[in-house]
Short mmCIF file of C-alpha atoms and ligand atoms in Angstrom, two decimals:
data_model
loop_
_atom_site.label_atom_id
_atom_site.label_comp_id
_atom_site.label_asym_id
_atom_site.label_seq_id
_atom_site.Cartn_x
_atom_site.Cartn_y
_atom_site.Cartn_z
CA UNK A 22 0.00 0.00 0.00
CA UNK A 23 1.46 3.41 -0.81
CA UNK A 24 0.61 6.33 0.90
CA UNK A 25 2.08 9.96 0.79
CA UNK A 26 1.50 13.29 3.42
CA UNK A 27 -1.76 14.58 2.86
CA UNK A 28 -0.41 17.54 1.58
CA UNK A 29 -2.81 20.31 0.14
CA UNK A 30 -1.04 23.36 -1.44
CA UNK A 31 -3.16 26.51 -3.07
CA UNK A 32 -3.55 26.34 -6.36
CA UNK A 33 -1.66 29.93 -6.54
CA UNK A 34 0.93 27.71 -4.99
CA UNK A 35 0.90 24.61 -7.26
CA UNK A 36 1.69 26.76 -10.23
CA UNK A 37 4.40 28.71 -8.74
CA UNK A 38 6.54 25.68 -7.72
CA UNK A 39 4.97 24.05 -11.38
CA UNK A 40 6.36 26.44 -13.31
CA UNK A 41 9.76 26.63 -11.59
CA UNK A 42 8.91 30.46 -9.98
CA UNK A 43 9.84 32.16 -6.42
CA UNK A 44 7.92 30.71 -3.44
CA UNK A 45 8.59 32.08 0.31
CA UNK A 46 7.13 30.03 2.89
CA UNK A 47 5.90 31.92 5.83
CA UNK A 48 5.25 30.10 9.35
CA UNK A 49 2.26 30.34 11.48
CA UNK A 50 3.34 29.65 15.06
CA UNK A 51 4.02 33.88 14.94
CA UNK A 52 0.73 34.48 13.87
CA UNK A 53 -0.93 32.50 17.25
CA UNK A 54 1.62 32.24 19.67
CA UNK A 55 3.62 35.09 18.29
CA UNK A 56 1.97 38.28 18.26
CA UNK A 57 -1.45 39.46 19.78
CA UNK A 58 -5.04 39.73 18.00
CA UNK A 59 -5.33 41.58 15.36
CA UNK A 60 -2.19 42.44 14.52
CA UNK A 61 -0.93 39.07 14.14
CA UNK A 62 -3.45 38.82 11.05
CA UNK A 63 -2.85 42.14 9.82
CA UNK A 64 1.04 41.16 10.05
CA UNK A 65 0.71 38.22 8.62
CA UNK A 66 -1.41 39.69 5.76
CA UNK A 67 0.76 42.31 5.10
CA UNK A 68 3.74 39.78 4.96
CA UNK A 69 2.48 37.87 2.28
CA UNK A 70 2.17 41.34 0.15
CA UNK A 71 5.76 42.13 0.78
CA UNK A 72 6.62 38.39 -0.66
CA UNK A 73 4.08 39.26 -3.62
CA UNK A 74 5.91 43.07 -3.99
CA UNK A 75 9.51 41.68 -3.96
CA UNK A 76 8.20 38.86 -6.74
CA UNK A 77 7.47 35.89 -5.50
CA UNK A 78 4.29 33.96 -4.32
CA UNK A 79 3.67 33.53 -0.41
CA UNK A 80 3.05 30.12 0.96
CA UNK A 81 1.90 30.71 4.44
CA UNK A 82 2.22 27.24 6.68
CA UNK A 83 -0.23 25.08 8.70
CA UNK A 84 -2.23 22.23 10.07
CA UNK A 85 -5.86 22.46 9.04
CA UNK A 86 -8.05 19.62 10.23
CA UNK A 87 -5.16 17.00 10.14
CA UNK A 88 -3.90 18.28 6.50
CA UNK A 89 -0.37 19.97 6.09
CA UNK A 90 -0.98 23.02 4.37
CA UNK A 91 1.06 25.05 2.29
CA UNK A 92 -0.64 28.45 1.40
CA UNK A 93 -3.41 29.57 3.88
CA UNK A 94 -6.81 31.31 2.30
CA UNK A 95 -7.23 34.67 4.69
CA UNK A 96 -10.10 33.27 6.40
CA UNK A 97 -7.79 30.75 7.65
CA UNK A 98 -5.23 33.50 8.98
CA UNK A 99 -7.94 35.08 10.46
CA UNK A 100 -8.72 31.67 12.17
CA UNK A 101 -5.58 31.02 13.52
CA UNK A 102 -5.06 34.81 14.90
CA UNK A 103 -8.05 34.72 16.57
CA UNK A 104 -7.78 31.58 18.53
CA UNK A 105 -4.31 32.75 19.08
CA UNK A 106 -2.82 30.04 22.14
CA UNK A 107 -5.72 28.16 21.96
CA UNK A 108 -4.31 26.50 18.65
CA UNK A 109 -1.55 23.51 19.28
CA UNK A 110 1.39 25.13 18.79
CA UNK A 111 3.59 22.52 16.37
CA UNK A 112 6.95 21.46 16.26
CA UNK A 113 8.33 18.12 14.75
CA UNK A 114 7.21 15.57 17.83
CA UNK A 115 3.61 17.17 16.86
CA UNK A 116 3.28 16.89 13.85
CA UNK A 117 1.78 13.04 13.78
CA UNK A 118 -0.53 13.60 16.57
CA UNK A 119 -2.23 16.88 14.77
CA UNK A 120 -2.81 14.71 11.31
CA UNK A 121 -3.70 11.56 12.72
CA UNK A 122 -6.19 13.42 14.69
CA UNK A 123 -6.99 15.39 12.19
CA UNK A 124 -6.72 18.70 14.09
CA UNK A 125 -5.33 22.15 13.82
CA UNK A 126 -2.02 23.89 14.36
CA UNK A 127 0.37 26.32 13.98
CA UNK A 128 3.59 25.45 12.89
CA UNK A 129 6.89 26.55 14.15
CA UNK A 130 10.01 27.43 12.15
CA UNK A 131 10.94 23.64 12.34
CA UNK A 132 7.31 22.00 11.47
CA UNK A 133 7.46 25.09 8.76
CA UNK A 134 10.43 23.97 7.41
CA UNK A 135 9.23 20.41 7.10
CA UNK A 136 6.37 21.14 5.28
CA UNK A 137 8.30 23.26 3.06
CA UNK A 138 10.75 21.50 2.24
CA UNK A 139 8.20 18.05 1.49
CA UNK A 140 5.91 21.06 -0.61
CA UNK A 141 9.42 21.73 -2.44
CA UNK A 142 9.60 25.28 -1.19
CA UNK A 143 13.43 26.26 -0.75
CA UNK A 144 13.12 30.10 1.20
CA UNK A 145 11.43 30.27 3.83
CA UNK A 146 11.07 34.01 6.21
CA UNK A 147 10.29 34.58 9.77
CA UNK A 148 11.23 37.10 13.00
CA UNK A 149 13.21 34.77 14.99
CA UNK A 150 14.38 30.93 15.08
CA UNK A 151 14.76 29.12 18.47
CA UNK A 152 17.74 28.41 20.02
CA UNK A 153 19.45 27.27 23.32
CA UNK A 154 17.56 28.99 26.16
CA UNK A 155 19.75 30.74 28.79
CA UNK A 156 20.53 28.06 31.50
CA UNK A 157 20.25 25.27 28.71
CA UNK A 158 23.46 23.51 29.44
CA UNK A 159 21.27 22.61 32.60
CA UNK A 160 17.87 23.10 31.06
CA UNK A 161 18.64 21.07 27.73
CA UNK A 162 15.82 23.33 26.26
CA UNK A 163 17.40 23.30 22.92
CA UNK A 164 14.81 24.24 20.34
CA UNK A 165 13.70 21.64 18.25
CA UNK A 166 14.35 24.18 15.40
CA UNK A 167 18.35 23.87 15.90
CA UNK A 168 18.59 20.35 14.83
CA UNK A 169 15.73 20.56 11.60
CA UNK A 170 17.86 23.74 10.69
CA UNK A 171 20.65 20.73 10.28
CA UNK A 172 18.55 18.34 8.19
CA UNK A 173 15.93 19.71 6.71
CA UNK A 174 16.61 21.79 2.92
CA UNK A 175 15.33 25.39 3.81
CA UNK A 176 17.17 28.50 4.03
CA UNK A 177 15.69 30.52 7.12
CA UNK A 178 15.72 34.15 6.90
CA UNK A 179 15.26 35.94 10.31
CA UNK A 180 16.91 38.64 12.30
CA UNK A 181 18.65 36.28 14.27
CA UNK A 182 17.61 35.17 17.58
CA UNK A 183 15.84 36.88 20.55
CA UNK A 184 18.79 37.29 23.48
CA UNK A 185 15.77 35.17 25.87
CA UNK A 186 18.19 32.54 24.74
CA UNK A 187 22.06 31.66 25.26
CA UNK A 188 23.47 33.26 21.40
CA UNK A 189 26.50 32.20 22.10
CA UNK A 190 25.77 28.49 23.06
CA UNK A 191 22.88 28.78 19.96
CA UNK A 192 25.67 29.71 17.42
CA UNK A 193 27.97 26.25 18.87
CA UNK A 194 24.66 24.20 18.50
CA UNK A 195 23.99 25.52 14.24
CA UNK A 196 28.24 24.80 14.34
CA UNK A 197 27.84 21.21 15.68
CA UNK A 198 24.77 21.04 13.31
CA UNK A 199 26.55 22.51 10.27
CA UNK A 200 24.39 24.89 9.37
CA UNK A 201 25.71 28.01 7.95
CA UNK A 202 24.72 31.06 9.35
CA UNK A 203 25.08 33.72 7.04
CA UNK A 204 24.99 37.66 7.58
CA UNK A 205 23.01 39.66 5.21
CA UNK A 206 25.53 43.11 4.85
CA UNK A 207 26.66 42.21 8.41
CA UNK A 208 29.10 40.42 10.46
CA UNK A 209 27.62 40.17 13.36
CA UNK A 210 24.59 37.96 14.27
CA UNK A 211 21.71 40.01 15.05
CA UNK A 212 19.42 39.80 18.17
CA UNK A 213 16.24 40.15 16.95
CA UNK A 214 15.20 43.53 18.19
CA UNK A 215 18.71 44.83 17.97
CA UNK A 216 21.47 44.78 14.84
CA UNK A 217 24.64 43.35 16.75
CA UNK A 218 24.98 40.76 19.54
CA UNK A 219 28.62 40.84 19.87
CA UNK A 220 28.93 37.25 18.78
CA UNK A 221 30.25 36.96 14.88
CA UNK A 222 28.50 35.39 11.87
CA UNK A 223 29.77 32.75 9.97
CA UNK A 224 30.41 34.73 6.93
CA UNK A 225 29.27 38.14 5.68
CA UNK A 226 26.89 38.24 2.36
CA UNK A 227 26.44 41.65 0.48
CA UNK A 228 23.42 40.12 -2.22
CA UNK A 229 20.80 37.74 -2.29
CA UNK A 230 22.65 36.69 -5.18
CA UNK A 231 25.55 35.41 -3.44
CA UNK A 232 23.35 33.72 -0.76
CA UNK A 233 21.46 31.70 -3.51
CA UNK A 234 25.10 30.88 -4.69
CA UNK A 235 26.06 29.41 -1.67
CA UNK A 236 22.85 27.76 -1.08
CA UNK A 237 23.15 26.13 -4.22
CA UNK A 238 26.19 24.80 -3.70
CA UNK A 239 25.71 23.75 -0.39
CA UNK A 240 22.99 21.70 -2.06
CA UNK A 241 25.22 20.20 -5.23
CA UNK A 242 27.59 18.78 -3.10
CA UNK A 243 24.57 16.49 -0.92
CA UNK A 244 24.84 19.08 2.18
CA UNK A 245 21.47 18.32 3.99
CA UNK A 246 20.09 20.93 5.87
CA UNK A 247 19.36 24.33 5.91
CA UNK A 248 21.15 27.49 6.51
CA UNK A 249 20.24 31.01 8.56
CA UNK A 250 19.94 34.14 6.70
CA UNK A 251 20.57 36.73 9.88
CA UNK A 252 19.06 40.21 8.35
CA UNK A 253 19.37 42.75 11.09
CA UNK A 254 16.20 45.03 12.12
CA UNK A 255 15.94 48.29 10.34
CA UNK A 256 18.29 50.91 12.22
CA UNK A 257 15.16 53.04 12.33
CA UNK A 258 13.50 50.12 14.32
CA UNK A 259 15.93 48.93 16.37
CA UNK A 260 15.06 49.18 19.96
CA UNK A 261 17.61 50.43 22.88
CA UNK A 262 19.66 47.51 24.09
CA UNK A 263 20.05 48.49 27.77
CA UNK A 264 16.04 48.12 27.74
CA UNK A 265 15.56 45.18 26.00
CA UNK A 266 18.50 43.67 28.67
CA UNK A 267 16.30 44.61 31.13
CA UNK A 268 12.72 43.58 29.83
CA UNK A 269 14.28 40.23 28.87
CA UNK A 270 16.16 39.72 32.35
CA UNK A 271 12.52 40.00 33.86
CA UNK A 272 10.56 37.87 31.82
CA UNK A 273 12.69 34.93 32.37
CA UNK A 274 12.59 35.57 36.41
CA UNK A 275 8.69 35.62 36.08
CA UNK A 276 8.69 32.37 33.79
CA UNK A 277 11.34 30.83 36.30
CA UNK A 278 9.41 31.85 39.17
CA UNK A 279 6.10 30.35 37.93
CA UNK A 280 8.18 27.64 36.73
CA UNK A 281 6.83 27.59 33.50
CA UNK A 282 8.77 25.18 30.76
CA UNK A 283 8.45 22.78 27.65
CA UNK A 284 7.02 24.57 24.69
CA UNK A 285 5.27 27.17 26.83
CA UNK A 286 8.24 28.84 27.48
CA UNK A 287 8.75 31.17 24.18
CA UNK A 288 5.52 32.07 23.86
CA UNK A 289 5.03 32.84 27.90
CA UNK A 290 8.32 35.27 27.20
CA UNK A 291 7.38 36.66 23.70
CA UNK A 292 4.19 38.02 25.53
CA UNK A 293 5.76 39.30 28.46
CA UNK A 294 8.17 41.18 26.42
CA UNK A 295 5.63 42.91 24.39
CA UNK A 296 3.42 43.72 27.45
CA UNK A 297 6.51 45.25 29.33
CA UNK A 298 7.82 47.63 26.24
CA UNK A 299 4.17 48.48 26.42
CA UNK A 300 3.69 47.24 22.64
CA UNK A 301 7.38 49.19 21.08
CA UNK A 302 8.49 45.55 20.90
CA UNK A 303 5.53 44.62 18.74
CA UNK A 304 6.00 47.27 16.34
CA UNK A 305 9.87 46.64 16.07
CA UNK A 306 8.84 42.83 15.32
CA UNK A 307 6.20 44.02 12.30
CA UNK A 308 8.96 45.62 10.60
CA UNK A 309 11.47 42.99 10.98
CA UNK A 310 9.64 40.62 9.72
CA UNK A 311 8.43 42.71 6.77
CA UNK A 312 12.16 43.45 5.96
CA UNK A 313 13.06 39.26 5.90
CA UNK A 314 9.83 39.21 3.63
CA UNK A 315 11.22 41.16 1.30
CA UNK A 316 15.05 39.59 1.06
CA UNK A 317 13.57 36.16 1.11
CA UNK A 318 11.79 37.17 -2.18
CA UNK A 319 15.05 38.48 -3.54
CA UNK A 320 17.10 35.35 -2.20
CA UNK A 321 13.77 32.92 -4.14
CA UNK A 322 13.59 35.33 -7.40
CA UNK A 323 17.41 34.63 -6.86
CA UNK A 324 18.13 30.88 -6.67
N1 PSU B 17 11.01 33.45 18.49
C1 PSU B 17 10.43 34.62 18.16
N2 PSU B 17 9.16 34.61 17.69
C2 PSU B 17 8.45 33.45 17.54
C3 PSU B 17 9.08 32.23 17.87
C4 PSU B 17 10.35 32.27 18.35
O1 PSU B 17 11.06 35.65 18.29
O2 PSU B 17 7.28 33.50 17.12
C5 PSU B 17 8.34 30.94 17.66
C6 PSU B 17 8.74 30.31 16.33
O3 PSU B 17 7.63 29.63 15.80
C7 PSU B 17 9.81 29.32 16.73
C8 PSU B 17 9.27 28.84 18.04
O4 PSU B 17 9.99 28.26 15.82
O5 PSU B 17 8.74 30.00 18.66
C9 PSU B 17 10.32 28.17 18.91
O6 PSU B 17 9.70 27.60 20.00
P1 PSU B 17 10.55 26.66 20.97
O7 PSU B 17 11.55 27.57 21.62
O8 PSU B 17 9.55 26.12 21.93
O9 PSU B 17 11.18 25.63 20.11
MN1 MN B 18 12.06 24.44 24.25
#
């Protein structure tokens, strides 16, 4: 008996990656677990114009009733949005539970990637990956994203990783992985809401061209895995780093303190970020995001 993924892709979709044109896959997990109601939908709405602007057709990523789905009507965004938490947030160990049940979720930048890469979508944008979480050495909360990043064939672009994790031990983790981490016009890795980190990139890119190069050949010679695109925050977005310290240092002493853990831990600590910059945060994340829309379009018009 054969049997493949119950895959369903929009027809919009089906042609692009038919006719050999630029796809971006877009995750989901930001638009529930990410960012509050509405403006996770209006994000997410706008961010699959700024892949259409820059080119190339938006595949936005998902569990609908048990299916894996790549390209989301916006009734289905809406969906999502509003029932924000309440949807099963998904990450590779989910994935067979959601379809065999044939229930919802939102995918994270690894359950993205997976359904990306089986739809045969190569780019793939987002804010930020997981990582090592401060204290992981002890912890061992080492995103699940970290070791699809090392087998799974999708280039991630983000603006590097929020500092609520270790960058440093997160940057040894993609190394042991061998996943290159590539710096778009930078050479440091960015931390999300701010351009440096103090920690180097891998190596420095000044095109989308030259990323698709090295993409490609990372692919040619049998390389599995993926590789992250670190595109720093606009500088007229970037947020003051002495705050974000701060804000950061006490979200993870409330989420210690109510000893919260497992995969409630990012979003607990995305949400207490954003309600502690009294929404700044949220508006530095909208643009972000908008600006890895747009150079994932250039690095898919590209390869
Ligand atoms: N970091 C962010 N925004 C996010 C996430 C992480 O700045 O929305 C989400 C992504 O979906 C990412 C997931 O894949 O959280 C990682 O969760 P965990 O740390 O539980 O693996
Ligand atoms: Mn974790």
């Amino acid at each position: 008996m054969k049997s493949g993924p119950d895959l369903h892709l929009t027809p919009a979709v089906a042609k692009a990656l038919q006719n050999r044109q630029p796809v971006v896959a877009l995750e989901s997990t930001i638009i529930s677990h990410g960012m509050p109601y509405p403006k996770n939908v209006e994000t997410a709405l706008h961010v699959e114009a700024a892949v259409r602007e820059s080119g190339a057709v938006p595949a936005t990523i998902a569990v609908i009733g048990g299916q894996l789905r790549a390209g989301l009507s916006k009734a289905e965004i809406e969906y999502l949005g509003k029932k924000g938490t309440a949807v099963s947030k998904v990450s590779r160990r989910d994935l067979p539970v959601l379809v065999a049940r044939k229930e919802d979720g939102a995918t994270t930048v690894a359950a993205t990637m997976i359904i990306a890469a089986l739809a045969g979508i190569r780019v793939f944008a987002t804010g930020g990956i997981g990582g090592v979480h401060r204290g992981g050495e002890r912890t061992m909360d080492i995103s699940a994203d970290l070791q699809e990043l090392g087998r799974t064939d999708v280039a991630v672009v983000c603006a590097g990783a929020k500092s609520i994790l270790d960058l440093r031990l997160t940057l040894e983790y993609l190394e042991t992985m061998g996943v290159p981490v590539l710096g778009f016009q930078t050479d440091e890795l960015p931390a999300f809401y701010t351009r440096t980190s103090g920690l180097p990139v891998d190596c420095r890119m000044e095109s989308a061209v030259e990323i698709a190069q090295v993409l490609r050949a990372k692919w040619e010679l049998g390389l599995n895995g993926g590789a992250v695109i670190a595109n720093p925050i606009p500088k007229a977005f970037a947020m003051p780093q002495e705050e974000m310290d701060r804000v950061i240092k006490q979200a993870i002493a409330e989420a210690e303190e109510q000893d919260i853990v497992g995969k409630a831990l990012t979003p607990f600590l995305l949400s207490r970020i954003e309600q502690l910059t009294q929404g700044d945060s949220l508006e530095a994340n909208i643009e972000l995001v908008l600006n890895n829309a747009r150079l994932a379009g250039a690095i898919a018009n590209a390869l």
